[in-house]
Amino acid sequence: MFFALDHPQATDAMKPAIWHILGAGSLGSLWATRLHRAGLPVRLIVRDAARLAAYQAGGGLTLEHNGQRRTYPIEAQTLDSDEPIERLLVACKAYDAERAVRALTGRLAQGADVLLLQNGLGSQQAVADAVPHARCVCVSSTEGAFRDEDWSVVFAGQGFNWLGDPYDPAPPDWLNDLTASGIAHQWTPDIFARLWRKLALNCSINPLTVLHECRNGELLDHAQEVETLCAELAHLLTRCGQSEAASDLHAEVLRVIEATAANYSSMHQDVAQGRRTEISYLLGYACDVAARHHCPAPALYRLRERLIGYLKARGLRTD
Ligand code: NAD
Ligand code: KPL
């Protein structure tokens, strides 16, 4: 036998790396339950002892999919556990990601993989700067999930995950874990094009659904506004060297509006539930980049002003 069980190096090399999941919200729970269900080692990381006790009292994480509910007794720990981390899935909102990861820097092994699920742009770079000894992989996800109660998630929308490392095109070997878990994905050497494209879609749809207080489909009544935003965003993307992400943007925005006509956008849902939005990582990021590149974007700037005014009037954070 080549790998005797009492040989510590051999067993360590054979042990699959643990998936540490930071943020037991919608997407974090969706990933944690699917990875665990496939027999992979998973640890949920929650903020503090009180949250850990609440989680343990409930007996695990519940996943609801196609009307079937199942609870999985996934191990959990707090941020200040001393277990080293080799693979971390960051499933916080964009505005929480950097601070949450900084709390774990001492636990992150040299060369650890850090997967970033955040929507928009800006938070990924902030995290990468905070953990230069790790490999950060960005994920652009079109899956849909929401929490129906604490420690319970509903997998509401089949989608896809694009993954990539802007600094290293080589795919990691742990993509096999995603395949084994039934997580639809593909590695791409140009993840920024995916992130920019999604950001542009979100900027053309989400703020308008908030301001017009409507479902995605009702934006067809505001077709001129959508078209103007798409033209400015396409111009901005091209100026940033993202011409592929700019191509046929307006046509795709219309296609998404029609395909999701009955839905409320994620930003609309955040505002309706009095939650902070990710404005700074979506519209805010686009406006800042436009200013930096001296790229004319009057409709985008005006949209940001109107959205900030709307959020302020409702006592919501504007950053
Ligand atoms: P969420 O609010 O449901 O979950 C975030 C979780 O992170 C919360 O449980 C929060 O308590 C936890 N958290 C924050 N700071 C923490 C800390 N310091 N320590 C431990 N836990 C901490 O958010 P979500 O909907 O899962 O979204 C996560 C990201 O994924 C967002 O950027 C979002 O835009 C993106 N996204 C979400 C969906 C979706 O369907 N939910 C789809 C695509 C992309
Ligand atoms: O991703 C979305 C969201 O609501 O955040 C879509 C459906 C594409 C609308 O922008």
Tab-separated table of C-alpha atoms and ligand atoms in Angstrom:
chain	number	residue	atom	x	y	z
A	1	MET	CA	0.000	0.000	0.000
A	2	PHE	CA	1.516	3.355	-1.003
A	3	PHE	CA	-0.455	5.504	1.432
A	4	ALA	CA	-0.487	3.882	4.846
A	5	LEU	CA	-3.196	5.548	6.949
A	6	ASP	CA	-0.776	6.299	9.771
A	7	HIS	CA	1.500	8.269	7.448
A	8	PRO	CA	0.548	11.899	8.185
A	9	GLN	CA	1.830	13.425	4.915
A	10	ALA	CA	0.116	10.802	2.807
A	11	THR	CA	-3.263	11.243	4.514
A	12	ASP	CA	-3.074	15.063	4.363
A	13	ALA	CA	-2.326	14.912	0.647
A	14	MET	CA	-5.297	12.604	0.085
A	15	LYS	CA	-7.765	14.605	2.167
A	16	PRO	CA	-9.993	16.823	0.044
A	17	ALA	CA	-9.646	20.515	1.020
A	18	ILE	CA	-12.440	21.839	3.196
A	19	TRP	CA	-14.828	24.348	1.650
A	20	HIS	CA	-15.120	27.196	4.152
A	21	ILE	CA	-18.212	29.264	3.384
A	22	LEU	CA	-18.187	32.828	4.686
A	23	GLY	CA	-21.734	34.182	4.921
A	24	ALA	CA	-24.648	31.858	5.567
A	25	GLY	CA	-27.078	33.928	3.493
A	26	SER	CA	-28.848	32.998	0.254
A	27	LEU	CA	-25.969	32.118	-2.075
A	28	GLY	CA	-23.672	30.890	0.712
A	29	SER	CA	-26.349	28.435	1.865
A	30	LEU	CA	-27.094	27.367	-1.705
A	31	TRP	CA	-23.429	26.514	-2.310
A	32	ALA	CA	-22.870	24.966	1.127
A	33	THR	CA	-25.819	22.565	0.872
A	34	ARG	CA	-24.954	21.401	-2.650
A	35	LEU	CA	-21.275	20.826	-1.804
A	36	HIS	CA	-22.207	18.976	1.406
A	37	ARG	CA	-24.826	16.886	-0.409
A	38	ALA	CA	-22.057	15.698	-2.766
A	39	GLY	CA	-20.086	14.376	0.221
A	40	LEU	CA	-17.514	17.186	0.297
A	41	PRO	CA	-16.250	18.636	3.583
A	42	VAL	CA	-17.920	22.005	4.280
A	43	ARG	CA	-17.734	24.490	7.178
A	44	LEU	CA	-20.037	27.441	7.522
A	45	ILE	CA	-18.429	30.508	9.049
A	46	VAL	CA	-20.816	32.668	11.056
A	47	ARG	CA	-20.113	35.972	12.795
A	48	ASP	CA	-20.070	35.065	16.470
A	49	ALA	CA	-20.937	32.606	19.213
A	50	ALA	CA	-24.574	33.756	19.386
A	51	ARG	CA	-25.124	33.042	15.671
A	52	LEU	CA	-23.329	29.711	16.019
A	53	ALA	CA	-25.579	28.706	18.928
A	54	ALA	CA	-28.676	29.736	16.946
A	55	TYR	CA	-27.509	27.687	13.956
A	56	GLN	CA	-26.728	24.626	16.046
A	57	ALA	CA	-30.106	24.815	17.783
A	58	GLY	CA	-31.787	24.558	14.371
A	59	GLY	CA	-29.905	21.391	13.433
A	60	GLY	CA	-28.474	22.479	10.094
A	61	LEU	CA	-29.083	24.278	6.822
A	62	THR	CA	-32.221	23.632	4.807
A	63	LEU	CA	-32.346	23.690	1.002
A	64	GLU	CA	-35.647	23.863	-0.842
A	65	HIS	CA	-35.562	22.959	-4.516
A	66	ASN	CA	-38.464	22.011	-6.790
A	67	GLY	CA	-40.779	21.848	-3.772
A	68	GLN	CA	-38.523	19.385	-1.868
A	69	ARG	CA	-36.990	20.486	1.441
A	70	ARG	CA	-34.012	18.811	3.093
A	71	THR	CA	-31.913	19.794	6.082
A	72	TYR	CA	-28.187	19.116	6.092
A	73	PRO	CA	-26.182	19.026	9.343
A	74	ILE	CA	-23.266	21.076	8.011
A	75	GLU	CA	-20.529	21.863	10.514
A	76	ALA	CA	-20.236	25.512	11.482
A	77	GLN	CA	-17.702	27.704	13.256
A	78	THR	CA	-17.117	31.363	14.097
A	79	LEU	CA	-14.724	33.768	12.385
A	80	ASP	CA	-12.234	33.330	15.226
A	81	SER	CA	-11.991	29.527	15.045
A	82	ASP	CA	-8.368	28.472	14.580
A	83	GLU	CA	-8.905	25.977	11.752
A	84	PRO	CA	-6.648	26.930	8.806
A	85	ILE	CA	-8.428	27.786	5.558
A	86	GLU	CA	-7.261	26.525	2.168
A	87	ARG	CA	-10.439	27.245	0.217
A	88	LEU	CA	-12.821	30.062	1.056
A	89	LEU	CA	-16.096	30.941	-0.631
A	90	VAL	CA	-16.969	34.550	0.175
A	91	ALA	CA	-20.751	34.822	0.037
A	92	CYS	CA	-21.311	38.196	1.738
A	93	LYS	CA	-22.725	41.258	0.020
A	94	ALA	CA	-20.171	43.343	-1.874
A	95	TYR	CA	-20.115	46.001	0.876
A	96	ASP	CA	-19.272	43.414	3.588
A	97	ALA	CA	-16.764	41.280	1.687
A	98	GLU	CA	-13.478	43.071	2.408
A	99	ARG	CA	-14.093	43.487	6.141
A	100	ALA	CA	-15.272	39.887	6.509
A	101	VAL	CA	-12.233	38.492	4.687
A	102	ARG	CA	-9.833	40.713	6.657
A	103	ALA	CA	-11.119	39.033	9.816
A	104	LEU	CA	-9.851	35.725	8.382
A	105	THR	CA	-6.443	36.745	6.991
A	106	GLY	CA	-4.574	35.015	9.812
A	107	ARG	CA	-6.353	31.733	9.033
A	108	LEU	CA	-5.796	31.793	5.258
A	109	ALA	CA	-3.007	29.449	4.154
A	110	GLN	CA	-0.349	30.633	1.701
A	111	GLY	CA	-1.765	30.121	-1.799
A	112	ALA	CA	-5.313	29.538	-0.496
A	113	ASP	CA	-8.138	29.844	-3.024
A	114	VAL	CA	-10.668	32.592	-2.319
A	115	LEU	CA	-13.833	32.524	-4.434
A	116	LEU	CA	-15.688	35.826	-4.661
A	117	LEU	CA	-19.411	35.608	-5.385
A	118	GLN	CA	-20.105	39.344	-5.180
A	119	ASN	CA	-22.166	41.088	-7.798
A	120	GLY	CA	-20.834	44.197	-9.532
A	121	LEU	CA	-17.221	45.362	-9.502
A	122	GLY	CA	-14.895	46.934	-6.964
A	123	SER	CA	-15.214	44.569	-4.009
A	124	GLN	CA	-13.119	41.876	-5.722
A	125	GLN	CA	-10.091	44.164	-5.987
A	126	ALA	CA	-10.520	45.309	-2.375
A	127	VAL	CA	-10.476	41.687	-1.182
A	128	ALA	CA	-7.528	40.746	-3.411
A	129	ASP	CA	-5.532	43.664	-1.983
A	130	ALA	CA	-6.358	42.495	1.550
A	131	VAL	CA	-5.099	38.929	0.962
A	132	PRO	CA	-2.121	39.098	-1.416
A	133	HIS	CA	-1.007	35.625	-0.276
A	134	ALA	CA	-4.198	34.007	-1.660
A	135	ARG	CA	-5.454	33.280	-5.188
A	136	CYS	CA	-8.691	35.199	-5.733
A	137	VAL	CA	-11.161	33.719	-8.203
A	138	CYS	CA	-14.127	35.871	-9.263
A	139	VAL	CA	-17.528	34.325	-9.882
A	140	SER	CA	-20.308	35.841	-11.966
A	141	SER	CA	-23.506	34.037	-11.025
A	142	THR	CA	-26.941	34.110	-12.601
A	143	GLU	CA	-28.371	31.603	-10.115
A	144	GLY	CA	-31.229	32.820	-7.950
A	145	ALA	CA	-31.789	32.019	-4.286
A	146	PHE	CA	-33.546	33.611	-1.340
A	147	ARG	CA	-33.908	32.886	2.352
A	148	ASP	CA	-37.418	31.976	3.441
A	149	GLU	CA	-36.358	31.830	7.095
A	150	ASP	CA	-33.140	31.804	9.106
A	151	TRP	CA	-30.837	28.911	8.002
A	152	SER	CA	-33.106	27.997	5.102
A	153	VAL	CA	-32.713	28.802	1.413
A	154	VAL	CA	-34.941	28.389	-1.617
A	155	PHE	CA	-33.181	27.675	-4.916
A	156	ALA	CA	-35.490	29.786	-7.059
A	157	GLY	CA	-33.714	30.263	-10.361
A	158	GLN	CA	-31.543	27.857	-12.318
A	159	GLY	CA	-28.601	29.757	-13.663
A	160	PHE	CA	-24.946	29.557	-14.408
A	161	ASN	CA	-21.629	30.446	-12.789
A	162	TRP	CA	-18.685	31.857	-14.722
A	163	LEU	CA	-15.413	31.631	-12.824
A	164	GLY	CA	-12.032	33.134	-13.567
A	165	ASP	CA	-8.816	34.544	-12.174
A	166	PRO	CA	-7.897	37.831	-13.889
A	167	TYR	CA	-4.198	37.167	-13.208
A	168	ASP	CA	-3.916	33.472	-14.058
A	169	PRO	CA	-5.836	31.721	-16.861
A	170	ALA	CA	-5.076	28.185	-15.561
A	171	PRO	CA	-8.229	26.471	-14.243
A	172	PRO	CA	-7.981	25.127	-10.683
A	173	ASP	CA	-8.430	21.393	-10.029
A	174	TRP	CA	-11.251	21.997	-7.512
A	175	LEU	CA	-13.663	22.715	-10.400
A	176	ASN	CA	-14.283	18.951	-10.139
A	177	ASP	CA	-15.976	19.601	-6.810
A	178	LEU	CA	-18.452	21.906	-8.540
A	179	THR	CA	-19.173	19.288	-11.188
A	180	ALA	CA	-19.686	16.641	-8.482
A	181	SER	CA	-22.084	19.008	-6.679
A	182	GLY	CA	-24.184	19.773	-9.763
A	183	ILE	CA	-23.177	23.454	-9.722
A	184	ALA	CA	-23.418	24.636	-13.334
A	185	HIS	CA	-20.201	26.423	-14.184
A	186	GLN	CA	-17.490	27.195	-16.683
A	187	TRP	CA	-13.994	28.558	-16.269
A	188	THR	CA	-13.175	31.618	-18.359
A	189	PRO	CA	-9.851	33.373	-18.878
A	190	ASP	CA	-11.768	36.671	-19.213
A	191	ILE	CA	-13.925	36.921	-16.113
A	192	PHE	CA	-13.894	40.744	-16.253
A	193	ALA	CA	-15.879	40.640	-19.496
A	194	ARG	CA	-18.575	38.572	-17.686
A	195	LEU	CA	-18.587	40.833	-14.627
A	196	TRP	CA	-18.789	43.991	-16.742
A	197	ARG	CA	-21.580	42.566	-18.890
A	198	LYS	CA	-23.653	41.651	-15.823
A	199	LEU	CA	-22.918	45.032	-14.250
A	200	ALA	CA	-24.170	46.745	-17.413
A	201	LEU	CA	-27.358	44.635	-17.408
A	202	ASN	CA	-27.946	45.407	-13.746
A	203	CYS	CA	-27.328	49.148	-14.277
A	204	SER	CA	-29.787	49.299	-17.189
A	205	ILE	CA	-32.551	47.488	-15.321
A	206	ASN	CA	-32.298	47.548	-11.522
A	207	PRO	CA	-32.219	51.290	-10.689
A	208	LEU	CA	-35.120	52.004	-13.059
A	209	THR	CA	-37.260	49.308	-11.443
A	210	VAL	CA	-36.640	51.005	-8.087
A	211	LEU	CA	-37.398	54.516	-9.341
A	212	HIS	CA	-40.514	53.454	-11.289
A	213	GLU	CA	-41.484	51.016	-8.502
A	214	CYS	CA	-42.176	48.287	-11.036
A	215	ARG	CA	-41.452	44.755	-12.174
A	216	ASN	CA	-38.755	44.226	-14.810
A	217	GLY	CA	-41.317	43.801	-17.613
A	218	GLU	CA	-42.886	47.210	-16.959
A	219	LEU	CA	-39.628	48.839	-18.081
A	220	LEU	CA	-40.902	48.339	-21.618
A	221	ASP	CA	-43.066	51.406	-20.837
A	222	HIS	CA	-39.794	53.322	-20.331
A	223	ALA	CA	-38.057	52.064	-23.450
A	224	GLN	CA	-36.322	55.356	-24.290
A	225	GLU	CA	-34.695	55.579	-20.844
A	226	VAL	CA	-33.451	51.988	-21.131
A	227	GLU	CA	-32.072	52.596	-24.610
A	228	THR	CA	-30.188	55.757	-23.572
A	229	LEU	CA	-28.599	53.962	-20.600
A	230	CYS	CA	-27.577	51.028	-22.788
A	231	ALA	CA	-25.934	53.359	-25.309
A	232	GLU	CA	-23.909	55.119	-22.576
A	233	LEU	CA	-22.930	51.825	-20.926
A	234	ALA	CA	-21.877	50.282	-24.252
A	235	HIS	CA	-19.733	53.341	-24.937
A	236	LEU	CA	-18.202	53.120	-21.451
A	237	LEU	CA	-17.445	49.404	-21.787
A	238	THR	CA	-15.749	49.993	-25.125
A	239	ARG	CA	-13.685	52.825	-23.607
A	240	CYS	CA	-12.593	50.398	-20.852
A	241	GLY	CA	-11.398	47.828	-23.397
A	242	GLN	CA	-14.500	45.678	-22.900
A	243	SER	CA	-15.880	45.803	-26.434
A	244	GLU	CA	-17.045	42.191	-26.293
A	245	ALA	CA	-19.092	42.959	-23.180
A	246	ALA	CA	-20.511	45.999	-25.005
A	247	SER	CA	-21.704	44.163	-28.072
A	248	ASP	CA	-25.493	44.007	-28.559
A	249	LEU	CA	-26.031	45.215	-24.997
A	250	HIS	CA	-29.371	46.856	-25.719
A	251	ALA	CA	-30.736	43.727	-27.426
A	252	GLU	CA	-29.693	41.580	-24.470
A	253	VAL	CA	-31.172	43.987	-21.939
A	254	LEU	CA	-34.497	43.796	-23.785
A	255	ARG	CA	-34.243	40.007	-23.873
A	256	VAL	CA	-33.610	39.882	-20.086
A	257	ILE	CA	-36.458	42.317	-19.412
A	258	GLU	CA	-38.815	40.069	-21.357
A	259	ALA	CA	-37.495	36.816	-19.870
A	260	THR	CA	-37.810	38.180	-16.306
A	261	ALA	CA	-40.881	40.348	-16.954
A	262	ALA	CA	-42.839	39.117	-13.919
A	263	ASN	CA	-39.900	39.470	-11.485
A	264	TYR	CA	-38.807	42.292	-9.270
A	265	SER	CA	-35.088	43.040	-9.697
A	266	SER	CA	-32.755	42.247	-6.800
A	267	MET	CA	-32.302	45.962	-6.080
A	268	HIS	CA	-36.058	46.499	-6.057
A	269	GLN	CA	-36.381	43.632	-3.557
A	270	ASP	CA	-33.618	45.076	-1.362
A	271	VAL	CA	-35.300	48.497	-1.260
A	272	ALA	CA	-38.779	47.033	-0.700
A	273	GLN	CA	-37.413	45.122	2.301
A	274	GLY	CA	-35.526	48.126	3.683
A	275	ARG	CA	-32.126	46.525	3.021
A	276	ARG	CA	-28.950	48.268	1.938
A	277	THR	CA	-28.355	48.022	-1.825
A	278	GLU	CA	-25.099	47.324	-3.689
A	279	ILE	CA	-25.378	50.667	-5.540
A	280	SER	CA	-21.690	51.558	-5.050
A	281	TYR	CA	-20.582	48.358	-6.791
A	282	LEU	CA	-23.029	48.696	-9.703
A	283	LEU	CA	-24.190	52.146	-10.844
A	284	GLY	CA	-21.691	53.903	-8.541
A	285	TYR	CA	-18.815	51.890	-9.983
A	286	ALA	CA	-19.907	52.613	-13.587
A	287	CYS	CA	-20.183	56.363	-12.869
A	288	ASP	CA	-16.775	56.478	-11.159
A	289	VAL	CA	-15.100	54.683	-14.070
A	290	ALA	CA	-16.847	56.989	-16.578
A	291	ALA	CA	-15.520	60.026	-14.676
A	292	ARG	CA	-12.008	58.545	-14.560
A	293	HIS	CA	-12.023	57.904	-18.325
A	294	HIS	CA	-13.671	61.274	-19.137
A	295	CYS	CA	-16.375	59.261	-20.850
A	296	PRO	CA	-19.625	61.224	-21.296
A	297	ALA	CA	-22.392	59.552	-19.268
A	298	PRO	CA	-25.022	62.171	-18.379
A	299	ALA	CA	-27.911	59.689	-18.139
A	300	LEU	CA	-25.912	57.395	-15.818
A	301	TYR	CA	-24.940	60.305	-13.534
A	302	ARG	CA	-28.528	61.548	-13.449
A	303	LEU	CA	-29.769	58.026	-12.687
A	304	ARG	CA	-27.333	57.744	-9.769
A	305	GLU	CA	-28.504	61.122	-8.386
A	306	ARG	CA	-32.160	60.090	-8.638
A	307	LEU	CA	-31.477	56.724	-7.021
A	308	ILE	CA	-29.512	58.285	-4.161
A	309	GLY	CA	-32.360	60.772	-3.623
A	310	TYR	CA	-34.876	57.935	-3.591
A	311	LEU	CA	-32.858	55.889	-1.076
A	312	LYS	CA	-32.255	58.935	1.150
A	313	ALA	CA	-35.957	59.739	1.223
A	314	ARG	CA	-36.592	56.242	2.577
A	315	GLY	CA	-33.836	56.385	5.191
A	316	LEU	CA	-31.703	53.813	3.346
A	317	ARG	CA	-27.945	53.906	2.955
A	318	THR	CA	-26.744	55.553	-0.223
A	319	ASP	CA	-23.270	54.012	-0.351
B	1	NAD	P1	-27.296	37.589	1.790
B	1	NAD	O1	-27.514	38.926	2.427
B	1	NAD	O2	-28.432	36.646	1.703
B	1	NAD	O3	-26.114	36.829	2.536
B	1	NAD	C1	-24.940	37.460	2.980
B	1	NAD	C2	-24.589	36.819	4.315
B	1	NAD	O4	-23.278	37.248	4.695
B	1	NAD	C3	-25.535	37.224	5.450
B	1	NAD	O5	-25.970	36.058	6.104
B	1	NAD	C4	-24.642	38.067	6.369
B	1	NAD	O6	-25.013	37.968	7.745
B	1	NAD	C5	-23.293	37.400	6.109
B	1	NAD	N1	-22.152	38.215	6.537
B	1	NAD	C6	-21.865	39.506	6.253
B	1	NAD	N2	-20.732	39.879	6.878
B	1	NAD	C7	-20.294	38.798	7.573
B	1	NAD	C8	-19.186	38.558	8.432
B	1	NAD	N3	-18.304	39.519	8.709
B	1	NAD	N4	-19.029	37.330	8.967
B	1	NAD	C9	-19.924	36.326	8.721
B	1	NAD	N5	-21.014	36.510	7.917
B	1	NAD	C10	-21.182	37.723	7.350
B	1	NAD	O7	-26.687	37.890	0.344
B	1	NAD	P2	-26.817	37.005	-0.985
B	1	NAD	O8	-28.134	37.269	-1.618
B	1	NAD	O9	-26.410	35.619	-0.713
B	1	NAD	O10	-25.745	37.736	-1.921
B	1	NAD	C11	-24.347	37.548	-1.781
B	1	NAD	C12	-23.688	38.133	-3.032
B	1	NAD	O11	-24.079	37.325	-4.150
B	1	NAD	C13	-24.151	39.547	-3.357
B	1	NAD	O12	-23.099	40.310	-3.887
B	1	NAD	C14	-25.234	39.345	-4.404
B	1	NAD	O13	-25.408	40.438	-5.278
B	1	NAD	C15	-24.680	38.142	-5.155
B	1	NAD	N6	-25.715	37.363	-5.855
B	1	NAD	C16	-26.808	36.921	-5.177
B	1	NAD	C17	-27.761	36.172	-5.852
B	1	NAD	C18	-29.003	35.642	-5.147
B	1	NAD	O14	-29.851	35.046	-5.802
B	1	NAD	N7	-29.132	35.770	-3.841
B	1	NAD	C19	-27.579	35.876	-7.219
B	1	NAD	C20	-26.432	36.332	-7.875
B	1	NAD	C21	-25.499	37.091	-7.168
B	2	KPL	O1	-29.606	40.141	-12.197
B	2	KPL	C1	-30.681	40.707	-12.174
B	2	KPL	C2	-31.083	41.316	-10.873
B	2	KPL	O2	-32.279	41.461	-10.603
B	2	KPL	O3	-30.171	41.643	-10.099
B	2	KPL	C3	-31.479	40.840	-13.425
B	2	KPL	C4	-32.615	39.844	-13.420
B	2	KPL	C5	-30.600	40.538	-14.641
B	2	KPL	C6	-32.011	42.211	-13.606
B	2	KPL	O4	-30.985	43.140	-13.711
